[in-house]
Coordinates of C-alpha atoms and ligand atoms in Angstrom, one line a residue:
Chain A
M1 CA 49.7 -41.2 94.0
L2 CA 47.7 -44.3 93.1
E3 CA 49.9 -46.1 90.6
A4 CA 49.1 -49.2 88.6
Q5 CA 51.9 -50.7 86.5
Q6 CA 51.4 -53.2 83.8
L7 CA 48.3 -54.7 85.5
A8 CA 47.0 -58.0 84.2
F9 CA 44.0 -60.0 85.4
R10 CA 41.9 -62.9 84.4
Y11 CA 39.6 -65.1 86.3
R12 CA 41.2 -68.4 85.4
D13 CA 44.2 -69.5 83.5
E14 CA 42.2 -70.8 80.6
L15 CA 40.1 -67.7 80.3
P16 CA 41.2 -64.6 78.3
W17 CA 42.7 -61.6 79.9
I18 CA 40.2 -59.0 81.1
V19 CA 42.7 -56.5 82.1
N20 CA 46.0 -56.7 80.3
G21 CA 49.0 -54.4 80.5
I22 CA 47.3 -51.4 82.0
D23 CA 49.2 -48.4 83.4
L24 CA 47.3 -45.8 85.2
D25 CA 48.1 -43.2 87.8
I26 CA 45.9 -40.8 89.8
R27 CA 47.4 -38.0 91.8
P28 CA 45.8 -36.7 95.0
G29 CA 43.2 -34.1 94.2
E30 CA 43.0 -35.2 90.6
I31 CA 39.8 -36.3 88.9
V32 CA 40.3 -38.9 86.2
G33 CA 37.7 -40.3 83.8
L34 CA 37.5 -43.8 82.4
P35 CA 34.9 -43.9 79.7
G36 CA 33.9 -46.7 77.3
P37 CA 31.3 -49.3 76.7
S38 CA 30.6 -52.1 79.2
G39 CA 32.3 -55.4 78.8
R40 CA 35.8 -54.0 78.4
G41 CA 37.0 -54.8 81.9
K42 CA 36.6 -51.3 83.4
S43 CA 34.8 -52.7 86.5
T44 CA 37.4 -55.4 86.9
L45 CA 40.2 -52.9 86.7
A46 CA 38.5 -50.9 89.5
K47 CA 38.3 -54.0 91.6
V48 CA 41.9 -54.7 91.1
L49 CA 42.8 -51.1 92.0
G50 CA 40.7 -51.3 95.1
G51 CA 42.2 -54.6 96.3
Y52 CA 39.0 -56.7 95.7
L53 CA 40.8 -58.8 93.2
L54 CA 44.5 -59.8 93.0
P55 CA 46.3 -59.0 89.8
E56 CA 48.1 -61.9 88.2
R57 CA 50.8 -59.5 87.0
G58 CA 51.8 -56.0 87.7
S59 CA 51.4 -53.9 90.8
V60 CA 49.2 -51.4 92.5
R61 CA 50.9 -48.9 94.8
V62 CA 49.3 -46.3 97.0
D63 CA 51.5 -43.3 97.9
G64 CA 54.5 -45.4 97.3
A65 CA 53.5 -48.5 99.3
P66 CA 51.9 -51.7 98.0
L67 CA 48.1 -51.9 98.5
T68 CA 47.4 -53.3 102.0
R69 CA 45.5 -56.4 102.4
S70 CA 44.5 -55.8 106.0
G71 CA 42.8 -53.0 107.8
F72 CA 41.0 -50.1 106.1
C73 CA 41.9 -49.7 102.4
P74 CA 42.9 -46.2 101.5
V75 CA 41.4 -46.9 98.0
Q76 CA 37.6 -47.1 98.3
L77 CA 35.2 -48.4 95.6
L78 CA 31.6 -47.4 95.0
F79 CA 29.4 -49.4 92.8
Q80 CA 26.3 -49.0 90.6
H81 CA 24.2 -51.1 92.9
P82 CA 24.7 -50.0 96.5
E83 CA 22.2 -52.6 97.7
L84 CA 24.8 -55.3 96.8
A85 CA 27.5 -53.5 98.7
V86 CA 25.9 -53.5 102.1
N87 CA 24.7 -56.2 104.4
P88 CA 21.0 -56.4 104.0
R89 CA 20.5 -57.5 107.6
W90 CA 22.3 -54.5 109.1
R91 CA 20.7 -51.3 110.0
I92 CA 21.9 -48.1 108.3
G93 CA 23.5 -46.9 111.6
E94 CA 25.6 -50.1 111.8
I95 CA 26.6 -49.9 108.1
L96 CA 27.7 -46.3 108.5
G97 CA 29.8 -47.1 111.6
E98 CA 31.5 -50.1 110.0
A99 CA 34.9 -48.6 109.6
E100 CA 34.6 -45.5 111.8
A101 CA 31.6 -43.3 112.7
P102 CA 31.3 -40.6 110.1
P103 CA 31.4 -37.0 111.5
A104 CA 28.0 -35.3 111.7
A105 CA 29.2 -32.6 109.2
L106 CA 29.8 -35.3 106.6
L107 CA 26.4 -36.8 107.1
D108 CA 24.9 -33.3 106.8
E109 CA 26.8 -32.6 103.6
L110 CA 25.5 -35.8 102.1
G111 CA 21.9 -35.2 103.3
I112 CA 21.9 -38.3 105.5
E113 CA 19.2 -38.0 108.1
S114 CA 19.5 -39.6 111.6
A115 CA 16.0 -41.0 111.1
W116 CA 17.5 -43.5 108.7
F117 CA 19.9 -45.1 111.3
E118 CA 17.2 -47.5 112.5
R119 CA 16.1 -48.5 109.0
Y120 CA 17.3 -51.4 106.9
P121 CA 18.9 -50.9 103.4
H122 CA 15.7 -52.0 101.5
E123 CA 13.8 -49.2 103.2
L124 CA 16.0 -46.5 101.6
S125 CA 15.8 -45.4 97.9
G126 CA 18.8 -46.1 95.6
G127 CA 20.0 -42.5 95.9
E128 CA 19.8 -42.5 99.7
L129 CA 21.6 -45.8 100.0
Q130 CA 24.3 -44.7 97.6
R131 CA 24.9 -41.7 99.9
V132 CA 25.2 -44.0 102.9
C133 CA 27.8 -46.1 101.0
L134 CA 29.6 -42.9 100.2
A135 CA 29.7 -41.7 103.8
R136 CA 31.0 -45.2 104.8
A137 CA 33.8 -45.0 102.1
I138 CA 35.0 -41.5 103.1
C139 CA 37.0 -42.1 106.3
S140 CA 40.0 -40.3 107.7
K141 CA 42.2 -42.9 106.0
T142 CA 40.6 -42.7 102.6
R143 CA 42.9 -41.3 99.9
Y144 CA 41.4 -42.4 96.6
L145 CA 37.8 -43.0 95.5
L146 CA 36.9 -45.2 92.6
C147 CA 33.3 -44.6 91.4
D148 CA 32.1 -47.3 89.0
E149 CA 28.9 -46.2 87.2
M150 CA 28.0 -44.9 90.6
T151 CA 25.0 -42.8 89.6
S152 CA 23.8 -44.5 86.4
M153 CA 20.7 -45.9 88.1
L154 CA 19.7 -42.5 89.5
D155 CA 17.7 -39.6 88.1
A156 CA 19.4 -36.5 87.0
L157 CA 18.7 -34.4 90.1
T158 CA 19.9 -37.1 92.5
Q159 CA 22.9 -37.7 90.3
A160 CA 23.9 -34.0 90.2
Q161 CA 23.4 -33.7 94.0
I162 CA 25.6 -36.7 94.7
W163 CA 28.4 -35.5 92.4
R164 CA 28.3 -32.0 93.8
A165 CA 28.8 -33.4 97.3
I166 CA 31.6 -35.7 96.1
L167 CA 33.4 -32.9 94.3
N168 CA 33.3 -30.7 97.5
I169 CA 34.7 -33.5 99.7
V170 CA 37.3 -34.6 97.2
K171 CA 38.6 -31.0 96.9
R172 CA 38.6 -30.3 100.6
R173 CA 40.4 -33.5 101.4
N174 CA 42.6 -33.6 98.4
L175 CA 41.4 -37.1 97.4
G176 CA 42.1 -38.7 94.0
L177 CA 39.0 -39.7 92.2
L178 CA 38.4 -42.1 89.3
V179 CA 35.1 -41.8 87.5
I180 CA 34.1 -44.9 85.5
S181 CA 31.1 -44.2 83.3
H182 CA 29.7 -44.7 79.9
D183 CA 28.1 -41.3 80.1
T184 CA 30.6 -39.1 78.3
A185 CA 28.7 -35.9 79.2
L186 CA 29.2 -36.8 82.9
I187 CA 32.9 -37.5 82.4
D188 CA 33.4 -34.3 80.5
R189 CA 31.7 -32.4 83.2
L190 CA 33.6 -33.9 86.1
C191 CA 37.1 -34.9 85.1
D192 CA 40.4 -33.1 84.7
R193 CA 41.7 -35.9 82.5
V194 CA 40.4 -38.9 80.6
V195 CA 42.2 -42.1 80.1
P196 CA 41.0 -44.0 77.1
C197 CA 42.7 -47.3 78.1
F198 CA 39.8 -49.5 77.1
A199 CA 38.7 -47.8 73.9
D200 CA 40.8 -50.2 71.7
H201 CA 40.7 -53.5 73.5
P202 CA 38.7 -55.8 71.3
D203 CA 39.8 -59.0 73.0
A204 CA 38.8 -58.3 76.5
Q205 CA 35.1 -58.5 76.1
I206 CA 34.3 -62.1 75.6
D207 CA 35.8 -62.9 78.9
N208 CA 33.1 -64.2 81.0
L209 CA 30.7 -65.8 78.6
P210 CA 30.0 -69.4 79.3
G211 CA 31.6 -71.9 77.0
D212 CA 29.7 -72.5 73.8
Q213 CA 28.1 -69.1 73.8
K214 CA 31.5 -67.5 73.6
D215 CA 32.1 -69.1 70.2
Q216 CA 28.6 -68.3 69.1
D217 CA 29.1 -64.7 69.9
R218 CA 32.4 -64.6 68.1
N219 CA 30.7 -66.0 65.0
S220 CA 27.8 -63.7 65.1
G221 CA 30.2 -60.8 65.5
E222 CA 28.4 -59.3 68.4
H223 CA 30.8 -59.8 71.1
H224 CA 31.7 -56.3 72.1
R225 CA 28.9 -55.3 74.4
E226 CA 27.9 -58.5 75.8
E227 CA 29.9 -59.0 79.0
A228 CA 27.9 -56.4 80.9
D229 CA 26.1 -58.2 83.7
I230 CA 27.0 -61.8 83.6
P231 CA 27.5 -63.9 86.7
P232 CA 31.2 -64.3 87.3
D233 CA 31.8 -60.6 87.5
S234 CA 28.9 -60.0 89.9
T235 CA 29.4 -62.8 92.3
D236 CA 32.7 -61.4 93.7
R237 CA 31.0 -58.2 94.6
P238 CA 31.0 -57.9 98.4
Q239 CA 27.6 -59.0 99.5
T240 CA 28.3 -58.9 103.2
G241 CA 29.3 -55.4 103.9
I242 CA 32.9 -56.4 104.4
Q243 CA 35.3 -53.7 103.3
L244 CA 38.9 -54.4 102.7
Chain B
M1 CA -5.7 -46.9 73.9
L2 CA -5.0 -46.2 77.6
E3 CA -6.4 -43.6 79.8
I4 CA -5.5 -43.2 83.5
N5 CA -7.5 -40.8 85.7
D6 CA -6.5 -39.8 89.2
L7 CA -4.9 -43.1 90.0
S8 CA -3.7 -43.6 93.5
I9 CA -1.9 -46.6 95.0
S10 CA -1.3 -47.0 98.7
F11 CA 0.0 -49.8 100.8
S12 CA -1.1 -50.7 104.3
S13 CA 1.3 -52.4 106.6
Y14 CA 1.3 -53.3 110.2
S15 CA 4.2 -52.0 112.3
F16 CA 4.9 -52.0 116.0
G17 CA 2.1 -53.5 118.0
L18 CA -0.2 -54.0 115.0
R19 CA -0.6 -50.3 114.3
K20 CA -1.8 -50.1 110.8
T21 CA 0.0 -47.5 108.7
E22 CA -0.9 -46.5 105.2
T23 CA 1.8 -45.3 102.8
C24 CA 0.9 -43.6 99.6
A25 CA 3.1 -44.5 96.7
I26 CA 1.2 -42.9 93.8
R27 CA -1.2 -40.0 94.3
S28 CA -3.3 -38.7 91.5
L29 CA -1.6 -39.8 88.4
D30 CA -3.2 -38.9 85.1
L31 CA -2.0 -40.3 81.8
T32 CA -3.2 -41.0 78.2
I33 CA -1.5 -42.9 75.4
T34 CA -2.8 -43.4 71.9
P35 CA -1.7 -46.0 69.4
G36 CA 1.6 -45.1 67.6
Q37 CA 2.8 -43.1 70.6
I38 CA 5.5 -43.5 73.1
M39 CA 4.6 -41.9 76.4
A40 CA 7.5 -41.8 78.8
V41 CA 7.0 -41.6 82.6
V42 CA 10.1 -40.0 84.0
G43 CA 10.9 -39.0 87.6
Q44 CA 12.8 -39.7 90.7
S45 CA 14.5 -43.0 91.1
G46 CA 12.5 -45.1 93.5
G47 CA 9.5 -42.9 93.1
G48 CA 7.0 -45.6 92.6
K49 CA 7.2 -45.6 88.8
S50 CA 7.3 -49.4 88.5
L51 CA 4.2 -49.7 90.5
L52 CA 2.3 -48.0 87.7
A53 CA 3.2 -50.9 85.4
H54 CA 2.2 -53.4 88.0
A55 CA -1.1 -51.6 88.6
L56 CA -1.9 -51.7 84.9
L57 CA -1.2 -55.4 84.8
G58 CA -3.1 -56.1 88.0
I59 CA -0.1 -57.7 89.7
L60 CA 0.3 -55.4 92.7
P61 CA 0.9 -57.1 96.1
R62 CA -2.2 -57.8 98.1
N63 CA -1.8 -55.0 100.7
A64 CA -2.0 -52.5 97.9
R65 CA -5.1 -50.3 97.5
V66 CA -5.8 -48.8 94.1
T67 CA -8.3 -46.0 93.5
G68 CA -9.1 -44.0 90.4
G69 CA -9.8 -45.1 86.9
M70 CA -7.9 -47.1 84.3
L71 CA -9.5 -47.4 80.9
F72 CA -8.1 -49.7 78.2
K73 CA -9.7 -49.2 74.8
G74 CA -12.4 -47.3 76.5
E75 CA -13.4 -50.0 79.0
P76 CA -12.4 -50.0 82.7
L77 CA -9.5 -52.3 83.6
T78 CA -11.0 -54.6 86.2
I79 CA -9.0 -57.3 87.9
K80 CA -10.7 -59.9 85.8
R81 CA -10.2 -58.1 82.6
Q82 CA -6.5 -57.5 83.5
A83 CA -6.0 -61.2 84.0
A84 CA -7.5 -61.8 80.6
L85 CA -5.4 -59.1 78.8
R86 CA -2.1 -59.6 80.6
G87 CA 0.5 -61.0 78.2
R88 CA -2.1 -61.0 75.4
Q89 CA -3.0 -57.4 74.7
I90 CA -1.0 -55.7 77.5
A91 CA 2.6 -56.9 77.9
L92 CA 5.5 -55.9 80.1
I93 CA 9.2 -55.7 79.2
P94 CA 10.4 -56.0 82.8
Q95 CA 13.3 -54.3 84.4
S96 CA 15.4 -57.4 85.1
M97 CA 16.1 -60.8 83.8
T98 CA 14.7 -62.3 87.1
Y99 CA 11.4 -62.3 85.3
L100 CA 12.6 -65.1 83.1
N101 CA 12.2 -68.6 84.5
P102 CA 15.8 -69.7 85.3
L103 CA 15.1 -73.3 84.6
V104 CA 13.4 -73.1 81.2
R105 CA 15.2 -72.6 78.0
V106 CA 14.8 -69.1 76.5
G107 CA 13.1 -70.3 73.3
N108 CA 10.5 -72.2 75.2
Q109 CA 9.7 -69.1 77.3
V110 CA 9.2 -67.0 74.2
A111 CA 7.0 -69.8 72.6
Q112 CA 4.9 -69.8 75.8
A113 CA 4.4 -66.0 75.5
A114 CA 3.5 -66.4 71.8
R115 CA 0.8 -69.0 72.7
L116 CA -0.5 -66.9 75.5
G117 CA -0.8 -64.0 73.0
G118 CA -2.9 -66.2 70.7
V119 CA -0.4 -67.6 68.3
P120 CA -1.6 -71.2 67.5
G121 CA 0.7 -73.9 69.0
R122 CA 2.0 -75.2 65.7
E123 CA 2.9 -71.7 64.5
S124 CA 4.6 -70.8 67.7
K125 CA 8.0 -72.2 66.6
G126 CA 8.0 -70.0 63.5
A127 CA 7.0 -67.0 65.6
V128 CA 9.8 -67.6 68.0
S129 CA 12.3 -67.9 65.2
R130 CA 11.0 -64.7 63.6
A131 CA 11.2 -62.8 66.9
F132 CA 14.8 -63.9 67.4
T133 CA 15.8 -62.7 64.0
R134 CA 14.0 -59.5 64.5
Y135 CA 15.9 -58.8 67.7
R136 CA 19.2 -59.9 66.3
L137 CA 19.4 -63.0 68.5
N138 CA 21.4 -65.9 67.2
Q139 CA 19.1 -68.9 66.7
K140 CA 21.4 -70.9 69.0
V141 CA 20.2 -68.6 71.9
I142 CA 16.8 -70.4 71.6
S143 CA 18.3 -73.3 73.5
C144 CA 20.2 -71.2 76.1
F145 CA 19.1 -70.8 79.7
P146 CA 18.7 -67.3 81.1
F147 CA 21.9 -67.3 83.1
Q148 CA 23.9 -67.7 79.9
L149 CA 22.7 -64.3 78.6
S150 CA 24.5 -61.1 79.0
G151 CA 22.8 -57.8 79.8
G152 CA 22.2 -56.6 76.2
M153 CA 21.1 -60.1 75.1
A154 CA 18.7 -60.5 78.0
R155 CA 17.1 -57.2 77.2
R156 CA 16.5 -58.4 73.6
V157 CA 15.0 -61.7 74.8
L158 CA 12.7 -59.8 77.2
T159 CA 11.6 -57.5 74.3
A160 CA 11.0 -60.6 72.1
T161 CA 9.0 -62.2 74.9
A162 CA 6.8 -59.2 75.4
T163 CA 6.1 -58.6 71.7
V164 CA 5.9 -62.0 70.2
G165 CA 2.2 -62.4 71.1
G166 CA 1.2 -59.2 69.3
A167 CA 0.3 -57.1 72.4
E168 CA -1.0 -53.7 71.6
L169 CA 0.1 -51.9 74.7
I170 CA 3.7 -52.4 75.7
L171 CA 4.9 -51.4 79.2
A172 CA 8.7 -51.0 79.3
D173 CA 10.0 -50.7 82.8
E174 CA 13.5 -49.1 83.0
P175 CA 14.5 -50.8 79.7
T176 CA 17.8 -49.1 79.4
S177 CA 19.1 -49.2 83.0
G178 CA 22.5 -50.9 83.3
L179 CA 23.1 -50.9 79.5
D180 CA 25.8 -49.0 77.7
P181 CA 24.9 -46.5 75.1
A182 CA 25.0 -48.9 72.2
S183 CA 22.7 -51.5 73.8
S184 CA 20.5 -48.8 75.2
G185 CA 20.1 -47.1 71.8
E186 CA 19.2 -50.4 70.3
T187 CA 16.5 -51.1 72.9
L188 CA 15.0 -47.6 72.5
A189 CA 15.0 -48.1 68.7
H190 CA 13.0 -51.3 69.2
L191 CA 10.4 -49.4 71.2
R192 CA 10.2 -46.7 68.5
E193 CA 9.6 -49.5 65.9
L194 CA 6.9 -50.9 68.0
A195 CA 5.1 -47.6 68.3
D196 CA 5.6 -46.9 64.6
S197 CA 3.9 -50.2 63.8
G198 CA 0.8 -49.0 65.7
K199 CA 1.4 -50.2 69.3
A200 CA 1.2 -47.9 72.2
V201 CA 4.3 -47.8 74.4
L202 CA 4.6 -46.7 78.0
L203 CA 8.2 -46.1 78.7
I204 CA 9.0 -45.9 82.5
T205 CA 12.5 -44.6 83.2
H206 CA 14.6 -42.5 85.5
D207 CA 16.8 -41.5 82.5
I208 CA 15.3 -38.4 81.0
E209 CA 17.9 -38.3 78.2
A210 CA 17.0 -41.8 77.1
A211 CA 13.3 -40.9 77.2
L212 CA 13.8 -37.8 75.0
K213 CA 15.5 -39.9 72.3
V214 CA 12.3 -41.8 71.4
A215 CA 9.3 -40.6 73.3
D216 CA 6.6 -38.4 71.8
S217 CA 5.5 -37.0 75.1
L218 CA 6.7 -37.2 78.7
T219 CA 4.8 -37.4 81.9
V220 CA 7.0 -36.0 84.7
F221 CA 6.4 -37.7 88.0
C222 CA 7.6 -36.8 91.5
G223 CA 6.5 -37.8 94.9
G224 CA 3.9 -40.0 93.4
V225 CA 2.2 -37.2 91.5
T226 CA 2.0 -36.1 87.9
L227 CA 3.6 -32.7 87.8
E228 CA 3.8 -32.1 84.1
V229 CA 2.9 -33.5 80.7
A230 CA 5.0 -32.1 77.9
A231 CA 5.9 -32.9 74.4
A232 CA 9.5 -34.2 73.8
G233 CA 10.2 -31.0 71.8
D234 CA 9.5 -28.8 74.9
F235 CA 12.8 -30.0 76.3
S236 CA 14.9 -28.3 73.6
S237 CA 15.3 -25.1 75.5
H238 CA 14.5 -23.9 79.0
G239 CA 11.6 -21.6 78.1
V240 CA 8.8 -24.0 77.3
L241 CA 9.0 -26.3 80.3
R242 CA 6.0 -25.6 82.5
H243 CA 6.9 -26.9 85.9
P244 CA 9.8 -25.9 88.2
Y245 CA 10.6 -29.6 88.9
T246 CA 10.9 -30.4 85.2
R247 CA 13.1 -27.4 84.7
A248 CA 15.3 -28.6 87.6
L249 CA 15.5 -32.1 86.3
W250 CA 16.4 -31.0 82.8
G251 CA 18.9 -28.5 84.2
A252 CA 20.5 -31.2 86.3
L253 CA 21.8 -33.1 83.3
P254 CA 25.6 -33.1 83.1
G255 CA 25.4 -31.5 79.7
N256 CA 23.3 -28.6 81.1
D257 CA 23.8 -26.9 84.5
F258 CA 24.4 -30.0 86.6
V259 CA 22.7 -28.5 89.7
G260 CA 21.2 -31.1 91.9
A261 CA 18.5 -31.2 94.6
V262 CA 16.4 -34.0 95.9
P263 CA 12.8 -33.5 96.9
A264 CA 12.3 -35.2 100.2
A265 CA 9.8 -37.7 99.0
M266 CA 9.0 -39.1 102.5
T267 CA 7.9 -35.8 104.0
I268 CA 5.8 -35.0 100.9
A269 CA 3.7 -38.1 101.0
K270 CA 2.4 -37.0 104.4
N271 CA 1.6 -33.4 104.1
G272 CA -0.8 -32.5 101.4
G273 CA 1.2 -29.9 99.6
C274 CA 3.2 -29.7 96.4
P275 CA 5.8 -32.5 96.2
F276 CA 8.5 -30.1 95.1
S277 CA 7.8 -27.4 97.7
C278 CA 11.0 -28.1 99.8
D279 CA 13.3 -27.3 96.9
C280 CA 11.3 -25.0 94.7
P281 CA 12.6 -21.5 94.4
K282 CA 9.0 -20.2 94.1
S283 CA 7.6 -22.1 97.0
D284 CA 5.4 -20.3 99.6
T285 CA 2.9 -21.3 102.3
V286 CA 0.2 -22.1 99.8
C287 CA 2.5 -24.6 98.2
N288 CA 3.3 -26.3 101.5
D289 CA -0.4 -26.8 102.4
M290 CA -2.3 -27.3 99.2
M291 CA -1.7 -29.7 96.3
P292 CA -2.1 -27.7 93.1
E293 CA -4.6 -28.9 90.5
L294 CA -3.4 -30.3 87.1
K295 CA -4.2 -27.6 84.6
R296 CA -3.7 -27.1 80.8
L297 CA -1.0 -24.9 79.7
Y298 CA 0.4 -24.5 76.1
N299 CA -0.6 -27.9 74.8
G300 CA 0.5 -29.7 77.9
L301 CA -0.4 -30.1 81.5
V302 CA 1.1 -28.7 84.7
R303 CA 0.4 -29.0 88.4
C304 CA 1.8 -25.8 90.0
H305 CA 0.1 -22.9 91.8
Y306 CA 2.3 -20.4 90.0
A307 CA 2.7 -21.8 86.5
Ligands
SF4_1 S1 3.2 -25.3 93.5 FE1 4.6 -24.0 94.5 S2 6.3 -25.3 95.3 FE2 5.1 -26.5 93.8 S3 6.2 -26.2 91.9 FE3 4.6 -24.6 92.0 S4 5.6 -22.8 92.9 FE4 6.9 -24.6 93.3

């Protein structure tokens, strides 16, 4: 089981909590949905669960053991922008083999063609690159997959194709899956269970706004959807293809 | 307002040993928009949809070759005319904030756009302030730099920038991508308002659900080709959609059947057949070899041998 207990995270001491007092558990083979608007810290929670960020309080345990900080992490994250999660100077073949070479059957299942191996990330479409990231994330040691708005940039057909493949893999390998999305129809379609832990968290949104703008937003009463894409949250995304 | 006939865009590049290769990104695209209308162009992610906006504005890279006709208010869009109209009568709401100059305060950029659109210099300040009010932007944001804006705010600034000069044709490139439902609903409502005030809006998106919320008609685009032109109302039930690809796209929504397939865009561009032939249940040899013509069918258009 992937267990988070009383997790709390903020970027700096003087900044507000982004994640605060979150309990969450995902059993192997279980598909859990995490809906809600952007700016409520869902992505940050995913990064804490995946070991990209260290929680200030609380703990993350994977099948009873604390999250490892070295070697291949059994909890793998997939992001909305796959182009930011790979090294742009590596060929697809190198990216795929980063942890261990994915078996041919998996590549087939994900529709990854060997002709891509010689190409660079920018030569693939978003859907193709996302499937490459998926193949890289699904290793023999992978136990849990956390998908953060993974298909929200993709058209409906590509989206459905990717999720069908994930569902098959997850089922066969008994992986636990967390689906983070603001598309409630997608969550309803995929998940066994939904955790509404961010639905009522009005304080977490103003987190990353730069100084004076924070006050301004509070005054104008429009804080709740504004955190979305601002810098501090995106700079810690792995840009180099390094996986924990 | 805008008429596009048989537009094709291809890129030439030199690979290994200076071999010249030509890749076709858009093949025979047809499209018409009238004032007061939102026409959505929906289709595969990465299917060259943004290039359409760039072609209309005349800002394609130099190795691009454009053929076919583009008429704006009945007159051909030449490179020279595009330069004269760009930002004045035809404006783009771009996909990302990177279109804003990172070193110039937001208010100044909107004022610049207003002046470009023909608002006299002394009135530009008032125009900026009105645009900010209209798009629910706090007046203090006028003095912010782009990096200080969050996703939803940036989108409103981009919309303000595109509309402050009074352009009559608005091109919105993936305006809802990366936004949550509340912000995306707001952005779409702004596009509807613009159309209702007599502008023509071209909404380019991969998100068919977003398009259906506000568009009057949809052009469905796959492998660089127009496959169907349908009214938004045609998407209410399976029966009225004319093209197998449109039916598949509609059926793939999580709220519908959620069945996926991805037309292999790369192979299509090379052979001359129907872009959907690899995945189409009705496909046969004719489909593989011959591109169907675009034909009229119940008040819409469809490009399929067997429709
Ligand atoms: S032309 Fe043929 S392959 Fe293309 S959509 Fe029609 S039936 Fe299918």
